[in-house]
PDB file of C-alpha atoms in Angstrom:
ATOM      1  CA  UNK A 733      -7.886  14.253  51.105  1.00  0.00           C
ATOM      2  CA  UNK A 734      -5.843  14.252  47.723  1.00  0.00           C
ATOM      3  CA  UNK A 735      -2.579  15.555  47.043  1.00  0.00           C
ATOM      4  CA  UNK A 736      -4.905  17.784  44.710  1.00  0.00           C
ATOM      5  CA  UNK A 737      -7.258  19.283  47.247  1.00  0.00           C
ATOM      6  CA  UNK A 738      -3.873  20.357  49.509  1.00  0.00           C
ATOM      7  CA  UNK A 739      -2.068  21.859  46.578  1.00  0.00           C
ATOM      8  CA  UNK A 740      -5.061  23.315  45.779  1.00  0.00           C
ATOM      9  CA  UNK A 741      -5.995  24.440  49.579  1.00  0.00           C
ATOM     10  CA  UNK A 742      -1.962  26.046  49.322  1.00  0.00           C
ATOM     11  CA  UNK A 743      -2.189  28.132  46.611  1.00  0.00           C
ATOM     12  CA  UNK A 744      -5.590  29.469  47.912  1.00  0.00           C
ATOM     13  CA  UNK A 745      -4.328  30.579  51.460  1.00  0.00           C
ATOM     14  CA  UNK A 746      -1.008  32.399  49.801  1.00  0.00           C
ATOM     15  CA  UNK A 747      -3.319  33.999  47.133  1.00  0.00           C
ATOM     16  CA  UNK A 748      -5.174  35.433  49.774  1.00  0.00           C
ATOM     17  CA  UNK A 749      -2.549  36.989  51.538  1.00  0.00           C
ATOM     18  CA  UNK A 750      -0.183  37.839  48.682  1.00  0.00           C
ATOM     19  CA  UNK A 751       0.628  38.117  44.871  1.00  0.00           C
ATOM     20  CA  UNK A 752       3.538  37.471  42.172  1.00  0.00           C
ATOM     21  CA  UNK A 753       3.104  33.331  43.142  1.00  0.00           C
ATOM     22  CA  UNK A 754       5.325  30.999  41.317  1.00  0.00           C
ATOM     23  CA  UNK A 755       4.225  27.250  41.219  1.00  0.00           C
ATOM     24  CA  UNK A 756       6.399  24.250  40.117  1.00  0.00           C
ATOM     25  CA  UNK A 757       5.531  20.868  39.593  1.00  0.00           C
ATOM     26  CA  UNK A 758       6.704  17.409  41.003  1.00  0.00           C
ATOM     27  CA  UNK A 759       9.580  17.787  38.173  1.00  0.00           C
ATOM     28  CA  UNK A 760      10.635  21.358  39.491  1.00  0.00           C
ATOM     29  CA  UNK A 761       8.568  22.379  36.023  1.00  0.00           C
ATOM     30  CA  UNK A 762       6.981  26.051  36.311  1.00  0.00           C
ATOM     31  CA  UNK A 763       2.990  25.410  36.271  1.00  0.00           C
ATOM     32  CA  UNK A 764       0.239  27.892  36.009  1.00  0.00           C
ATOM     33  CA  UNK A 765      -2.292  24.823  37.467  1.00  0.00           C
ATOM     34  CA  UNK A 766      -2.518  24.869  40.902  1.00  0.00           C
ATOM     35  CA  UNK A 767      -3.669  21.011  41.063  1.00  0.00           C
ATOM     36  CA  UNK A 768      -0.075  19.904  40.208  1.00  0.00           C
ATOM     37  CA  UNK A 769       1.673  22.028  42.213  1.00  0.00           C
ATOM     38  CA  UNK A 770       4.261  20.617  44.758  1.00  0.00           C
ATOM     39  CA  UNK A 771       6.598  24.177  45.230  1.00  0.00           C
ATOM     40  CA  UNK A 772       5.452  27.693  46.052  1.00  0.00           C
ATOM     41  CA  UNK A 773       6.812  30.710  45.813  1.00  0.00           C
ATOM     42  CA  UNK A 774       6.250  34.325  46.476  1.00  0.00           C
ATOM     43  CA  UNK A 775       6.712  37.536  47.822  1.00  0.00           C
ATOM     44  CA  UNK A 776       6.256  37.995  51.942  1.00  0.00           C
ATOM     45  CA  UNK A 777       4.333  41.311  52.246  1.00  0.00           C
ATOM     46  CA  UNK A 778       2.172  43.219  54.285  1.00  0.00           C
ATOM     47  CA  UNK A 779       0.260  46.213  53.633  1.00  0.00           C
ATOM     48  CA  UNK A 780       2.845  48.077  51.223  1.00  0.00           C
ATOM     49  CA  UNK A 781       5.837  46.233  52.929  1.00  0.00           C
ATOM     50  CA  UNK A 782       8.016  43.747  51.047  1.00  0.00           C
ATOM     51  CA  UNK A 783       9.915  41.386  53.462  1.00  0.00           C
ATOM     52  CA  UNK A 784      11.013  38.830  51.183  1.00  0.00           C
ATOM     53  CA  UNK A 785      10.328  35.687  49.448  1.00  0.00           C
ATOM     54  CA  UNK A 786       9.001  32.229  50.694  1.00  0.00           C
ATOM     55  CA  UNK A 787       8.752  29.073  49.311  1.00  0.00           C
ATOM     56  CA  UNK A 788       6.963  25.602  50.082  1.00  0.00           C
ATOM     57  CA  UNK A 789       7.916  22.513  49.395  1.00  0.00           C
ATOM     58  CA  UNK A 790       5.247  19.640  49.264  1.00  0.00           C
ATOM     59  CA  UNK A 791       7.765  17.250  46.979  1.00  0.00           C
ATOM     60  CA  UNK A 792       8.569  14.651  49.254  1.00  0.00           C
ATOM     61  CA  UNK A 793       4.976  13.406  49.758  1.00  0.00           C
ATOM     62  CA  UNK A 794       5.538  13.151  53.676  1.00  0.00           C
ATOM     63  CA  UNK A 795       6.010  17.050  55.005  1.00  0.00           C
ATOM     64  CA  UNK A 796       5.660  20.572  54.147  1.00  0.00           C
ATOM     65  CA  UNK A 797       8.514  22.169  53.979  1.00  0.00           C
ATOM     66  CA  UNK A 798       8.890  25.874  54.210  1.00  0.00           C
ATOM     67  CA  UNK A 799      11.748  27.775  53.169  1.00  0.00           C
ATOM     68  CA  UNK A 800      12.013  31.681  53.648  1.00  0.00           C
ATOM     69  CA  UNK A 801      15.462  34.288  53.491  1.00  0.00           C
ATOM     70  CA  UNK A 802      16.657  34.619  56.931  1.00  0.00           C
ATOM     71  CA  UNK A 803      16.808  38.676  56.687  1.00  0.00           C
ATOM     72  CA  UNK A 804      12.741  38.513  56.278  1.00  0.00           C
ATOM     73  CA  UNK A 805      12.665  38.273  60.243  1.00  0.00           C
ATOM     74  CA  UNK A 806      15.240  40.817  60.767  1.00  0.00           C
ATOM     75  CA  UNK A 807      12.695  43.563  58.510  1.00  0.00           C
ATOM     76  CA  UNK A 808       9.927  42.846  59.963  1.00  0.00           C
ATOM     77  CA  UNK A 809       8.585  45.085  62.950  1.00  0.00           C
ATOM     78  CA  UNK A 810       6.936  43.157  65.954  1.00  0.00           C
ATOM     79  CA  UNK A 811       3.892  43.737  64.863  1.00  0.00           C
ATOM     80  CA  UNK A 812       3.994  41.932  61.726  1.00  0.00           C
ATOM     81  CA  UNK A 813       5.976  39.231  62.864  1.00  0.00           C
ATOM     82  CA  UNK A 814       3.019  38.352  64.972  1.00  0.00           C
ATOM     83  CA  UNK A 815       1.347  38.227  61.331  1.00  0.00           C
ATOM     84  CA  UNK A 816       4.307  35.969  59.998  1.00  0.00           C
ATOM     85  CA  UNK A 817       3.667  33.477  62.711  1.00  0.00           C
ATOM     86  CA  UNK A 818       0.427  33.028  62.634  1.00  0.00           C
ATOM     87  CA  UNK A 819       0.834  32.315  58.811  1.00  0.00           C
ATOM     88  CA  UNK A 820       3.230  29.645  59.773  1.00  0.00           C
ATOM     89  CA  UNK A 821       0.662  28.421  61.894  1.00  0.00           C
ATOM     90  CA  UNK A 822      -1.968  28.380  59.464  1.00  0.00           C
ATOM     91  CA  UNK A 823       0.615  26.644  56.899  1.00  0.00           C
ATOM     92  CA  UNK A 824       1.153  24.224  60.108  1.00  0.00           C
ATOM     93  CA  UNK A 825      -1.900  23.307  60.714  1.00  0.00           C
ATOM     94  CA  UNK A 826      -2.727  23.054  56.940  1.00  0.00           C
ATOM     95  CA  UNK A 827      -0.200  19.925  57.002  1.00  0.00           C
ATOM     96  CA  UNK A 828      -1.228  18.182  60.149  1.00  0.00           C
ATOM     97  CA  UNK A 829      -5.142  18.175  58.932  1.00  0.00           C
ATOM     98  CA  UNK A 830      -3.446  16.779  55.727  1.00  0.00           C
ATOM     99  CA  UNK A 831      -0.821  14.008  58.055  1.00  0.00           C
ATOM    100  CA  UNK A 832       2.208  15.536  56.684  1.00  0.00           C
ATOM    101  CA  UNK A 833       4.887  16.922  59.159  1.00  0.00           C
ATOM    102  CA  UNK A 834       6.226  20.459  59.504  1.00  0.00           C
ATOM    103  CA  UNK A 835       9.242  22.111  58.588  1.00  0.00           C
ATOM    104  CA  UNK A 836      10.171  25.543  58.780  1.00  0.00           C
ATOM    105  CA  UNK A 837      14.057  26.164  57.091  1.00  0.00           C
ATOM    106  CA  UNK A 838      15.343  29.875  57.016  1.00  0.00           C
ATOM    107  CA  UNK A 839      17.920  29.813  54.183  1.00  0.00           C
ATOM    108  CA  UNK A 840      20.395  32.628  52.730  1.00  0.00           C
ATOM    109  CA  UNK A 841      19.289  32.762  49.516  1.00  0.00           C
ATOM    110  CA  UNK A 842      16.873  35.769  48.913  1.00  0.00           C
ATOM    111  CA  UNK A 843      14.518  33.027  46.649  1.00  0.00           C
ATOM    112  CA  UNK A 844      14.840  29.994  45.051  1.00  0.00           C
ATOM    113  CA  UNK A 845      15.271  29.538  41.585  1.00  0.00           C
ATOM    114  CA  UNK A 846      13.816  27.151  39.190  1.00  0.00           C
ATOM    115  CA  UNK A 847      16.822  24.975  39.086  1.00  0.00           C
ATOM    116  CA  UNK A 848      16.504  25.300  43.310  1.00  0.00           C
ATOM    117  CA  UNK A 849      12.958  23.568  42.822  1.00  0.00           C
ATOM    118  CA  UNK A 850      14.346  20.166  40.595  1.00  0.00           C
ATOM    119  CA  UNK A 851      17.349  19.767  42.929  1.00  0.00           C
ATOM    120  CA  UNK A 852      14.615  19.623  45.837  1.00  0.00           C
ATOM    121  CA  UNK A 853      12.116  17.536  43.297  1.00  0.00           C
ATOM    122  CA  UNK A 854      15.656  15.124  42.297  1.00  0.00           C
ATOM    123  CA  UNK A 855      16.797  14.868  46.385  1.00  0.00           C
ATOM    124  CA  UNK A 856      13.686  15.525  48.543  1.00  0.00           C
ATOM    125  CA  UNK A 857      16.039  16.410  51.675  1.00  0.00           C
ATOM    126  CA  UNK A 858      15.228  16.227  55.321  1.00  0.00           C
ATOM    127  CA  UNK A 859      16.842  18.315  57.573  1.00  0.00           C
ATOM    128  CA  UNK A 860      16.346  19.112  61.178  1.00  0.00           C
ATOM    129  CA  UNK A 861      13.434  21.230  62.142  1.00  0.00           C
ATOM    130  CA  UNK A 862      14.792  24.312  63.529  1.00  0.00           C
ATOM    131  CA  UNK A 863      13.789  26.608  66.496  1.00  0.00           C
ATOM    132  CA  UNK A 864      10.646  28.366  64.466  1.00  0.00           C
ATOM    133  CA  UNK A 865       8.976  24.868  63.933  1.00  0.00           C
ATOM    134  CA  UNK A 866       9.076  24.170  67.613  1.00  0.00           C
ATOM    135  CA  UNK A 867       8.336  27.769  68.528  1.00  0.00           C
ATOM    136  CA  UNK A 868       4.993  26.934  66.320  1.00  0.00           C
TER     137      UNK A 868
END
């Protein structure tokens, strides 16, 4: 499958589950096309709970990378964090059928910002997997 038919496949399981998506581009760009895009970002919610934003990261061409605040966890009841990891494992197994690896990153940061995406487009960083990826 083509870089197009992921991106694509992306944006249409997020837009199913939530709203307010932000795409970038390969260049860290903003992008309304969903073909092109290589970062997501949005707004963790369920039901009329907000939890906090997540973002993916397709730039390097060899894994998915998803980023999300490390306080989202800490809101969420146990309930919905049932819901939160089976959306990782959807997102999971959304890489493997596409041969990309997995990566699951809880940062600080509440979001990333634009200039967040084209430092990740520019370096294209691998860092250790933590304990979520394995828990997957």
């Amino acid at each position: 499958m083509t870089t197009e038919v992921l991106s694509t496949n992306i944006f249409n399981k997020i837009r199913s589950k939530f709203g307010d998506i932000q795409l970038g581009d390969s260049e860290g760009n903003v992008t309304a096309d969903p073909k092109t895009a290589t970062f997501y970002d949005f707004e963790y919610t369920e039901d009329s709970d907000t939890f906090g934003r997540m973002s993916i990261s397709l730039a390097d061409g060899e894994s998915m990378k998803v980023y999300y605040n490390k306080n989202l966890t800490d809101k969420i009841d146990e309930d919905s964090k049932s819901e939160f990891f089976s959306f990782l494992k959807e997102l999971k197994d959304l890489a493997v059928q596409h041969g990309l690896k997995f990566d699951v990153r809880d940062i600080t940061k509440s979001n990333l910002s634009s200039q967040d995406f084209k430092n990740l487009a520019d370096t294209n960083q691998t860092v250790n997997s933590d304990s979520m990826s394995e828990e997957l």
